[in-house]
Short mmCIF file of C-alpha atoms in Angstrom, two decimals:
data_model
loop_
_atom_site.label_atom_id
_atom_site.label_comp_id
_atom_site.label_asym_id
_atom_site.label_seq_id
_atom_site.Cartn_x
_atom_site.Cartn_y
_atom_site.Cartn_z
CA UNK T 171 0.00 0.00 0.00
CA UNK T 172 1.20 3.53 -0.80
CA UNK T 173 2.99 5.35 2.00
CA UNK T 174 2.95 9.07 2.54
CA UNK T 175 4.05 11.79 4.97
CA UNK T 176 1.71 11.69 7.99
CA UNK T 177 0.94 15.38 7.67
CA UNK T 178 -0.33 14.98 4.10
CA UNK T 179 -2.78 12.30 5.20
CA UNK T 180 -3.92 13.45 8.63
CA UNK T 181 -3.21 17.14 9.00
CA UNK T 182 -4.91 20.36 7.86
CA UNK T 183 -3.86 23.92 8.72
CA UNK T 184 -5.98 27.02 8.30
CA UNK T 185 -3.16 29.32 7.32
CA UNK T 186 -4.51 32.88 7.34
CA UNK T 187 -7.46 35.22 7.68
CA UNK T 188 -8.33 34.79 4.01
CA UNK T 189 -9.29 31.18 4.75
CA UNK T 190 -6.47 29.54 2.81
CA UNK T 191 -5.86 25.91 3.76
CA UNK T 192 -2.75 23.78 3.40
CA UNK T 193 -1.83 20.20 4.24
CA UNK T 194 1.38 21.00 6.10
CA UNK T 195 3.04 23.91 7.86
CA UNK T 196 6.22 23.33 5.84
CA UNK T 197 4.75 23.69 2.36
CA UNK T 198 5.92 26.65 0.31
CA UNK T 199 3.79 29.78 0.25
CA UNK T 200 1.07 29.44 -2.33
CA UNK T 201 0.84 25.64 -2.00
CA UNK T 202 -2.74 25.84 -0.80
CA UNK T 203 -5.27 23.07 -1.30
CA UNK T 204 -8.39 25.20 -0.94
CA UNK T 205 -10.15 28.11 0.70
CA UNK T 206 -12.80 28.01 3.41
CA UNK T 207 -14.69 30.92 1.84
CA UNK T 208 -15.41 28.62 -1.10
CA UNK T 209 -15.59 25.08 0.34
CA UNK T 210 -15.97 23.16 3.59
CA UNK T 211 -13.02 21.44 5.25
CA UNK T 212 -14.33 18.07 4.12
CA UNK T 213 -14.56 19.24 0.50
CA UNK T 214 -11.05 20.70 0.63
CA UNK T 215 -9.60 17.60 2.31
CA UNK T 216 -10.99 15.40 -0.46
CA UNK T 217 -10.51 17.94 -3.24
CA UNK T 218 -8.43 17.79 -6.39
CA UNK T 219 -5.60 20.01 -5.07
CA UNK T 220 -5.18 17.85 -1.95
CA UNK T 221 -5.23 14.72 -4.11
CA UNK T 222 -2.45 16.08 -6.33
CA UNK T 223 -0.38 17.06 -3.30
CA UNK T 224 -0.64 13.51 -1.94
CA UNK T 225 0.25 12.03 -5.32
CA UNK T 226 3.42 14.12 -5.39
CA UNK T 227 4.43 12.99 -1.94
CA UNK T 228 3.72 9.33 -2.72
CA UNK T 229 6.24 9.78 -5.57
CA UNK T 230 8.64 11.29 -3.00
CA UNK T 231 8.44 14.63 -4.82
CA UNK T 232 9.13 17.23 -2.12
CA UNK T 233 9.52 20.19 -4.50
CA UNK T 234 6.68 22.04 -2.75
CA UNK T 235 8.21 21.55 0.70
CA UNK T 236 10.52 23.90 2.59
CA UNK T 237 13.37 21.47 3.15
CA UNK T 238 15.17 24.02 5.37
CA UNK T 239 12.06 24.27 7.55
CA UNK T 240 10.80 20.69 7.77
CA UNK T 241 12.56 18.80 10.59
CA UNK T 242 11.67 15.46 8.98
CA UNK T 243 13.25 16.24 5.61
CA UNK T 244 16.22 18.08 7.16
CA UNK T 245 17.12 15.11 9.32
CA UNK T 246 16.41 12.49 6.66
CA UNK T 247 13.71 10.75 8.71
CA UNK T 248 10.83 10.82 6.26
CA UNK T 249 10.70 7.04 5.96
CA UNK T 250 10.11 6.79 9.71
CA UNK T 251 7.47 9.53 9.52
CA UNK T 252 5.42 8.00 6.72
CA UNK T 253 2.10 6.22 7.12
CA UNK T 254 -0.14 4.20 4.84
CA UNK T 255 -2.54 6.35 2.84
CA UNK T 256 -5.47 3.95 3.17
CA UNK T 257 -9.05 5.20 2.98
CA UNK T 258 -9.47 8.79 4.06
CA UNK T 259 -12.11 9.68 6.68
CA UNK T 260 -14.66 12.43 6.01
CA UNK T 261 -12.57 14.94 7.94
CA UNK T 262 -8.85 14.98 8.69
CA UNK T 263 -7.86 13.66 12.11
CA UNK T 264 -5.79 16.74 12.91
CA UNK T 265 -6.85 20.36 12.53
CA UNK T 266 -4.49 23.22 13.19
CA UNK T 267 -5.75 26.80 13.63
CA UNK T 268 -3.37 29.53 12.50
CA UNK T 269 -5.78 31.96 10.86
CA UNK T 270 -5.89 35.03 13.11
CA UNK T 271 -2.23 35.94 12.56
CA UNK T 272 -2.33 38.24 15.56
CA UNK T 273 0.82 38.53 17.67
CA UNK T 274 2.20 40.74 20.42
CA UNK T 275 5.78 40.11 19.22
CA UNK T 276 7.68 41.53 16.26
CA UNK T 277 10.30 38.82 15.82
CA UNK T 278 13.05 39.59 13.33
CA UNK T 279 12.73 36.18 11.67
CA UNK T 280 8.92 36.24 11.32
CA UNK T 281 6.55 37.75 8.74
CA UNK T 282 3.16 37.01 10.29
CA UNK T 283 2.18 40.70 10.56
CA UNK T 284 2.46 41.03 6.78
CA UNK T 285 -0.58 38.78 6.42
CA UNK T 286 -2.83 41.44 7.95
CA UNK T 287 -1.69 44.31 5.74
CA UNK T 288 -4.33 45.94 3.56
CA UNK T 289 -7.29 44.41 5.41
CA UNK T 290 -9.90 46.33 7.38
CA UNK T 291 -11.21 45.06 10.69
CA UNK T 292 -14.64 44.58 9.09
CA UNK T 293 -13.14 42.43 6.33
CA UNK T 294 -11.18 40.35 8.84
CA UNK T 295 -14.19 39.76 11.08
CA UNK T 296 -16.31 38.77 8.08
CA UNK T 297 -13.69 36.22 7.04
CA UNK T 298 -13.33 34.99 10.61
CA UNK T 299 -17.09 34.38 10.80
CA UNK T 300 -16.92 32.13 7.74
CA UNK T 301 -13.80 30.32 8.95
CA UNK T 302 -15.24 29.79 12.42
CA UNK T 303 -18.46 28.33 11.01
CA UNK T 304 -16.49 25.92 8.80
CA UNK T 305 -14.30 24.88 11.74
CA UNK T 306 -17.31 24.22 13.96
CA UNK T 307 -18.66 21.79 11.36
CA UNK T 308 -15.48 19.73 11.61
CA UNK T 309 -14.64 20.08 15.31
CA UNK T 310 -16.57 17.05 16.61
CA UNK T 311 -14.69 14.75 14.22
CA UNK T 312 -11.21 16.02 15.04
CA UNK T 313 -8.96 13.89 17.24
CA UNK T 314 -5.98 16.24 17.42
CA UNK T 315 -6.70 19.93 17.73
CA UNK T 316 -3.94 22.55 17.58
CA UNK T 317 -3.05 26.23 17.47
CA UNK T 318 -1.24 28.70 16.85
CA UNK T 319 1.89 28.50 14.76
CA UNK T 320 1.13 31.66 12.81
CA UNK T 321 0.57 34.21 15.54
CA UNK T 322 0.31 34.25 19.32
CA UNK T 323 -2.19 31.86 20.90
CA UNK T 324 -3.22 34.07 23.81
CA UNK T 325 -3.96 37.12 21.63
CA UNK T 326 -6.07 35.04 19.19
CA UNK T 327 -9.58 35.48 20.63
CA UNK T 328 -11.49 33.38 18.11
CA UNK T 329 -9.00 30.55 18.38
CA UNK T 330 -9.18 30.54 22.17
CA UNK T 331 -12.98 30.43 22.01
CA UNK T 332 -12.97 27.46 19.63
CA UNK T 333 -10.46 25.59 21.78
CA UNK T 334 -12.48 26.26 24.92
CA UNK T 335 -15.63 24.82 23.32
CA UNK T 336 -14.14 21.70 21.74
CA UNK T 337 -16.19 18.56 22.46
CA UNK T 338 -14.88 15.71 20.29
CA UNK T 339 -16.94 12.60 19.55
CA UNK T 340 -13.91 10.37 20.13
CA UNK T 341 -13.11 9.18 23.67
CA UNK T 342 -11.04 11.60 25.74
CA UNK T 343 -8.10 9.20 25.90
CA UNK T 344 -7.87 9.22 22.08
CA UNK T 345 -7.78 13.00 21.75
CA UNK T 346 -4.77 15.31 21.75
CA UNK T 347 -4.17 19.04 21.80
CA UNK T 348 -1.05 20.85 20.61
CA UNK T 349 -0.51 24.49 21.50
CA UNK T 350 2.23 26.86 20.37
CA UNK T 351 2.91 30.16 22.08
CA UNK T 352 5.68 32.65 22.82
CA UNK T 353 4.92 32.28 26.53
CA UNK T 354 4.63 35.99 27.29
CA UNK T 355 0.95 35.63 28.31
CA UNK T 356 0.96 32.03 29.51
CA UNK T 357 0.03 32.78 33.12
CA UNK T 358 -2.73 31.50 35.39
CA UNK T 359 -5.23 34.15 34.25
CA UNK T 360 -4.90 33.36 30.55
CA UNK T 361 -4.70 29.61 31.08
CA UNK T 362 -8.16 29.60 32.69
CA UNK T 363 -9.66 30.48 29.30
CA UNK T 364 -8.71 27.05 27.92
CA UNK T 365 -8.12 24.93 31.03
CA UNK T 366 -10.70 22.47 29.69
CA UNK T 367 -7.91 21.22 27.38
CA UNK T 368 -6.13 19.72 30.37
CA UNK T 369 -8.41 16.64 30.17
CA UNK T 370 -6.79 15.62 26.88
CA UNK T 371 -3.26 14.54 26.03
CA UNK T 372 -1.81 18.05 25.98
CA UNK T 373 1.41 19.08 24.23
CA UNK T 374 2.65 22.63 24.73
CA UNK T 375 5.49 24.30 22.80
CA UNK T 376 6.87 27.65 23.92
CA UNK T 377 9.44 29.54 21.85
CA UNK T 378 11.84 31.77 23.79
CA UNK T 379 14.41 33.63 21.72
CA UNK T 380 16.90 33.91 24.60
CA UNK T 381 17.18 34.09 28.38
CA UNK T 382 19.51 37.07 28.02
CA UNK T 383 17.19 40.07 28.38
CA UNK T 384 18.70 42.44 25.73
CA UNK T 385 18.95 39.58 23.22
CA UNK T 386 15.42 38.39 24.00
CA UNK T 387 14.01 41.90 23.58
CA UNK T 388 15.91 42.54 20.35
CA UNK T 389 14.95 39.27 18.67
CA UNK T 390 11.33 39.39 19.89
CA UNK T 391 10.84 43.08 19.14
CA UNK T 392 9.35 43.82 22.58
CA UNK T 393 10.44 45.46 25.82
CA UNK T 394 9.05 42.82 28.18
CA UNK T 395 11.37 41.94 31.08
CA UNK T 396 12.80 38.44 30.86
CA UNK T 397 11.49 37.77 34.38
CA UNK T 398 7.99 37.79 32.90
CA UNK T 399 8.84 34.84 30.65
CA UNK T 400 10.71 33.04 33.43
CA UNK T 401 7.77 33.40 35.85
CA UNK T 402 5.37 32.10 33.18
CA UNK T 403 7.65 29.13 32.50
CA UNK T 404 7.58 28.27 36.19
CA UNK T 405 3.77 28.34 36.09
CA UNK T 406 3.77 26.11 33.01
CA UNK T 407 6.22 23.78 34.75
CA UNK T 408 3.72 23.45 37.62
CA UNK T 409 1.05 22.35 35.12
CA UNK T 410 3.50 19.80 33.75
CA UNK T 411 4.29 18.47 37.23
CA UNK T 412 0.56 18.07 37.95
CA UNK T 413 0.14 16.07 34.73
CA UNK T 414 -2.18 18.69 33.20
CA UNK T 415 0.39 19.25 30.46
CA UNK T 416 1.66 15.90 29.21
CA UNK T 417 4.58 17.11 27.09
CA UNK T 418 6.40 20.42 27.42
CA UNK T 419 8.62 21.60 24.59
CA UNK T 420 10.78 24.70 24.86
CA UNK T 421 12.22 26.02 21.63
CA UNK T 422 14.28 28.77 20.10
CA UNK T 423 15.36 29.87 16.63
CA UNK T 424 19.12 29.59 16.19
CA UNK T 425 20.44 33.01 15.15
CA UNK T 426 23.75 34.92 15.24
CA UNK T 427 22.57 36.85 18.31
CA UNK T 428 21.84 33.80 20.49
CA UNK T 429 23.84 30.79 19.25
CA UNK T 430 26.72 31.26 21.71
CA UNK T 431 24.32 30.88 24.66
CA UNK T 432 22.52 27.77 23.35
CA UNK T 433 24.20 25.27 25.72
CA UNK T 434 23.13 27.31 28.76
CA UNK T 435 19.69 27.88 27.17
CA UNK T 436 19.19 24.12 26.77
CA UNK T 437 20.41 23.44 30.31
CA UNK T 438 17.99 25.94 31.87
CA UNK T 439 15.08 24.65 29.76
CA UNK T 440 15.57 21.13 31.13
CA UNK T 441 16.92 21.63 34.64
CA UNK T 442 15.10 24.80 35.66
CA UNK T 443 11.89 24.80 33.63
CA UNK T 444 11.22 21.07 33.28
CA UNK T 445 11.21 20.72 29.47
CA UNK T 446 10.62 17.25 28.06
CA UNK T 447 11.97 18.38 24.71
CA UNK T 448 14.24 21.25 23.69
CA UNK T 449 13.93 22.19 20.03
CA UNK T 450 16.69 24.15 18.31
CA UNK T 451 15.01 25.49 15.20
CA UNK T 452 17.16 26.54 12.23
CA UNK T 453 16.56 29.95 10.69
CA UNK T 454 14.53 30.00 7.51
CA UNK T 455 13.53 33.00 5.43
CA UNK T 456 9.75 33.05 5.00
CA UNK T 457 9.95 36.20 2.88
CA UNK T 458 10.67 38.85 5.48
CA UNK T 459 14.38 39.36 4.84
CA UNK T 460 16.20 40.64 1.81
CA UNK T 461 19.21 38.81 0.35
CA UNK T 462 21.76 40.50 2.61
CA UNK T 463 19.70 40.06 5.79
CA UNK T 464 19.10 36.42 4.96
CA UNK T 465 22.79 35.78 4.42
CA UNK T 466 23.80 37.21 7.79
CA UNK T 467 20.97 35.48 9.69
CA UNK T 468 21.61 31.97 8.34
CA UNK T 469 24.42 30.46 10.39
CA UNK T 470 24.16 27.14 8.55
CA UNK T 471 25.50 28.69 5.35
CA UNK T 472 29.19 27.65 5.21
CA UNK T 473 30.06 31.12 3.90
CA UNK T 474 28.63 32.83 7.00
CA UNK T 475 31.39 34.61 8.97
CA UNK T 476 30.31 32.82 12.20
CA UNK T 477 29.81 29.40 10.56
CA UNK T 478 32.94 27.78 12.03
CA UNK T 479 32.22 29.11 15.51
CA UNK T 480 28.60 27.95 15.24
CA UNK T 481 29.72 24.43 14.29
CA UNK T 482 32.03 24.34 17.32
CA UNK T 483 29.24 25.50 19.64
CA UNK T 484 27.02 22.71 18.31
CA UNK T 485 29.60 20.14 19.48
CA UNK T 486 28.93 21.09 23.10
CA UNK T 487 28.39 17.96 25.27
CA UNK T 488 25.03 19.20 26.54
CA UNK T 489 23.58 18.83 23.05
CA UNK T 490 24.02 15.07 23.43
CA UNK T 491 21.30 15.19 26.12
CA UNK T 492 18.39 12.99 24.94
CA UNK T 493 15.95 15.86 25.46
CA UNK T 494 17.85 18.27 23.18
CA UNK T 495 17.04 18.12 19.46
CA UNK T 496 18.71 20.06 16.68
CA UNK T 497 16.02 20.19 14.01
CA UNK T 498 18.58 20.90 11.30
CA UNK T 499 20.01 17.43 11.89
CA UNK T 500 23.45 19.07 11.98
CA UNK T 501 23.16 19.72 8.25
CA UNK T 502 24.24 22.82 6.39
CA UNK T 503 21.59 25.00 4.78
CA UNK T 504 19.81 23.27 1.91
CA UNK T 505 19.77 26.53 -0.06
CA UNK T 506 23.32 27.83 0.22
CA UNK T 507 23.13 31.50 -0.60
CA UNK T 508 26.11 33.35 -1.98
CA UNK T 509 27.81 36.11 -0.05
CA UNK T 510 25.95 39.35 -0.90
CA UNK T 511 27.25 40.73 -4.22
CA UNK T 512 29.44 37.63 -4.71
CA UNK T 513 27.50 36.51 -7.78
CA UNK T 514 27.83 39.94 -9.36
CA UNK T 515 31.57 39.77 -8.78
CA UNK T 516 31.77 36.28 -10.33
CA UNK T 517 29.78 37.40 -13.38
CA UNK T 518 32.16 40.33 -13.91
CA UNK T 519 35.14 37.99 -13.67
CA UNK T 520 33.63 35.69 -16.30
CA UNK T 521 32.76 38.60 -18.56
CA UNK T 522 36.26 40.05 -18.19
CA UNK T 523 37.82 36.72 -19.14
CA UNK T 524 35.71 36.53 -22.30
CA UNK T 525 36.58 40.10 -23.30
CA UNK T 526 40.26 40.13 -22.29
CA UNK T 527 41.25 36.60 -23.27
CA UNK T 528 38.72 35.40 -25.86
CA UNK T 529 41.14 32.93 -27.47
CA UNK T 530 40.98 30.56 -24.49
CA UNK T 531 37.19 30.56 -24.57
CA UNK T 532 36.95 30.29 -28.34
CA UNK T 533 39.34 27.36 -28.39
CA UNK T 534 36.91 25.44 -26.18
CA UNK T 535 33.88 26.62 -28.18
CA UNK T 536 35.46 25.62 -31.51
CA UNK T 537 35.45 21.99 -30.37
CA UNK T 538 31.67 22.04 -29.88
CA UNK T 539 29.45 20.81 -32.70
CA UNK T 540 25.99 22.32 -33.11
CA UNK T 541 26.29 24.81 -30.20
CA UNK T 542 23.13 26.29 -28.70
CA UNK T 543 23.23 29.02 -26.05
CA UNK T 544 20.77 29.21 -23.16
CA UNK T 545 20.18 32.60 -21.52
CA UNK T 546 20.06 36.08 -23.01
CA UNK T 547 22.36 38.29 -20.91
CA UNK T 548 25.74 40.03 -20.86
CA UNK T 549 27.72 36.79 -20.95
CA UNK T 550 25.77 35.58 -23.98
CA UNK T 551 26.25 38.94 -25.71
CA UNK T 552 30.03 38.81 -25.29
CA UNK T 553 30.18 35.13 -26.25
CA UNK T 554 28.11 35.51 -29.44
CA UNK T 555 30.13 38.51 -30.67
CA UNK T 556 33.39 36.60 -30.28
CA UNK T 557 31.86 33.53 -31.98
CA UNK T 558 30.65 35.64 -34.92
CA UNK T 559 34.13 37.11 -35.36
CA UNK T 560 35.40 33.55 -35.95
CA UNK T 561 32.44 32.33 -38.04
CA UNK T 562 31.36 29.97 -35.25
CA UNK T 563 27.61 30.45 -35.30
CA UNK T 564 25.37 28.94 -32.63
CA UNK T 565 22.22 27.31 -33.98
CA UNK T 566 20.14 29.61 -31.80
CA UNK T 567 19.78 31.27 -28.42
CA UNK T 568 17.10 29.99 -26.03
CA UNK T 569 15.66 31.91 -23.10
CA UNK T 570 12.87 31.17 -20.65
CA UNK T 571 11.69 34.78 -20.40
CA UNK T 572 12.61 36.70 -23.58
CA UNK T 573 10.29 36.97 -26.55
CA UNK T 574 11.44 35.29 -29.74
CA UNK T 575 13.55 37.64 -31.87
CA UNK T 576 17.18 37.71 -33.04
CA UNK T 577 20.55 38.92 -31.78
CA UNK T 578 23.60 39.57 -33.95
CA UNK T 579 21.89 37.59 -36.71
CA UNK T 580 21.28 34.59 -34.42
CA UNK T 581 17.65 33.52 -33.86
CA UNK T 582 16.46 33.92 -30.26
CA UNK T 583 13.62 31.65 -29.16
CA UNK T 584 11.48 31.67 -26.08
CA UNK T 585 11.79 28.11 -24.78
CA UNK T 586 8.07 27.53 -25.32
CA UNK T 587 8.58 28.16 -29.07
CA UNK T 588 11.72 26.12 -29.75
CA UNK T 589 11.37 23.73 -32.68
CA UNK T 590 13.63 21.36 -34.54
CA UNK T 591 16.22 20.70 -31.82
CA UNK T 592 14.85 17.42 -30.53
CA UNK T 593 16.42 15.42 -33.36
CA UNK T 594 19.80 17.15 -33.43
CA UNK T 595 22.95 16.24 -31.53
CA UNK T 596 23.51 19.60 -29.86
CA UNK T 597 25.54 21.05 -27.01
CA UNK T 598 23.80 23.68 -24.89
CA UNK T 599 26.06 26.32 -23.33
CA UNK T 600 24.25 27.60 -20.23
CA UNK T 601 25.21 31.22 -19.43
CA UNK T 602 23.24 31.89 -16.18
CA UNK T 603 25.51 31.11 -13.23
CA UNK T 604 22.86 30.03 -10.73
CA UNK T 605 19.84 27.74 -10.93
CA UNK T 606 21.59 25.58 -13.51
CA UNK T 607 20.03 22.34 -12.25
CA UNK T 608 16.57 23.80 -12.77
CA UNK T 609 17.65 24.92 -16.25
CA UNK T 610 18.76 21.36 -17.05
CA UNK T 611 15.33 20.07 -15.99
CA UNK T 612 13.58 22.77 -18.03
CA UNK T 613 15.53 21.84 -21.15
CA UNK T 614 14.61 18.17 -20.77
CA UNK T 615 10.96 19.00 -20.12
CA UNK T 616 10.94 20.74 -23.52
CA UNK T 617 12.62 17.74 -25.21
CA UNK T 618 15.89 19.62 -25.65
CA UNK T 619 18.49 16.93 -25.10
CA UNK T 620 22.20 16.65 -25.73
CA UNK T 621 25.26 17.71 -23.83
CA UNK T 622 24.94 20.67 -21.46
CA UNK T 623 27.94 22.79 -20.43
CA UNK T 624 27.82 25.67 -17.93
CA UNK T 625 29.75 28.63 -19.28
CA UNK T 626 32.33 28.59 -16.50
CA UNK T 627 33.56 25.19 -17.73
CA UNK T 628 34.76 26.92 -20.92
CA UNK T 629 36.98 29.34 -18.99
CA UNK T 630 39.00 26.80 -17.02
CA UNK T 631 39.20 28.84 -13.82
CA UNK T 632 39.35 26.35 -10.93
CA UNK T 633 38.38 28.84 -8.21
CA UNK T 634 35.29 30.10 -10.05
CA UNK T 635 34.31 26.56 -11.07
CA UNK T 636 34.53 25.23 -7.51
CA UNK T 637 32.50 28.11 -6.11
CA UNK T 638 29.72 27.98 -8.72
CA UNK T 639 29.43 24.22 -8.54
CA UNK T 640 29.05 24.52 -4.76
CA UNK T 641 26.38 27.23 -5.08
CA UNK T 642 24.48 25.10 -7.60
CA UNK T 643 24.33 21.97 -5.47
#
């Protein structure tokens, strides 16, 4: 029987106040399977988009997943996490509420506030009414109810109300609740709003950016004293000791500002605040940081100036504690970004080599039969002019974005309009310096076969070749 990621079979998340629904919290933005303003949860769960998502995952196609965010993919444990697809129930077993997107923090690595931009309170409340009605239809059939990975739980009034009123049809011992919060409001007063959840198997995750007050305030974007979080953690610990909370997870996002204190952070989480599980979450850019900010926030990029120190810190003996879990699996970043402006510098070096020493390049090009060039940019311009000077004419230039035209007498085709190359023995010279693996796949998908050579292979510069091959892994 077909096996699939558990989330894709059992899990549904209501992602935002527009009612968008996805099958996993680690799918890329836009990978929605439906909208609650148009369909019920049951219809979405059994809909065509959800079916296609499951088909991809059965084929082990994780192209719509954030590998750098998913702890299962990052650590290579998908096989252990899979389940048999079987016959789907009317409603998913697990429903996760993350639609209010309201938060009292302004974390540097989070973009949740962007989801509320451009919406009036009237529009939001109208959407919330629809979402709430759809959720209420499904609530009795849910066995695992969760909130709020896309905002702060204790500022999400509708979510709290739904949680407080949950009465599942399944026996209590079969039901679970998972709650995520930043902990700043997790005190006795706020807990009373949802204390009914204590009858179920209750898992609580609290993310604390640091126990160092200036670092905590900077990364969280608030001026709360750290004692407030520490007092709340002691209250939560008391719930854990009474068995009201069954599993307590304390987490942080690993960033340049806090990585040096992680061993002490983990120790305090376990020994002082009673954590069953300490989660060290790797940084991932969900769209809130530009290229330079992303580079300097991602310690797992081997080109980061603190990378070596970070790797040494992660060897600390306390991280061998069975309750401490590095969700990156100790792996480097899946998407290894270049140093800011590095690619521009590399492109200029390549262009300079073509212009200043064309004979070396042309010697390599002259050995190519039926050359075709992919990409219409500065490198192609310089290459074609030198080829024309020596009567070495490429068959054509292909580009994924340009309209079909001509350049220096050479036909230029948009890749959707290429004809007549599928039967020729050609060699494609790829001039873009990044995304080459995707270009290779694009060429094959358009039946453009033959040998493919990235342009840097023609220049025989070992340093540039090593760097670009690394960046294109």
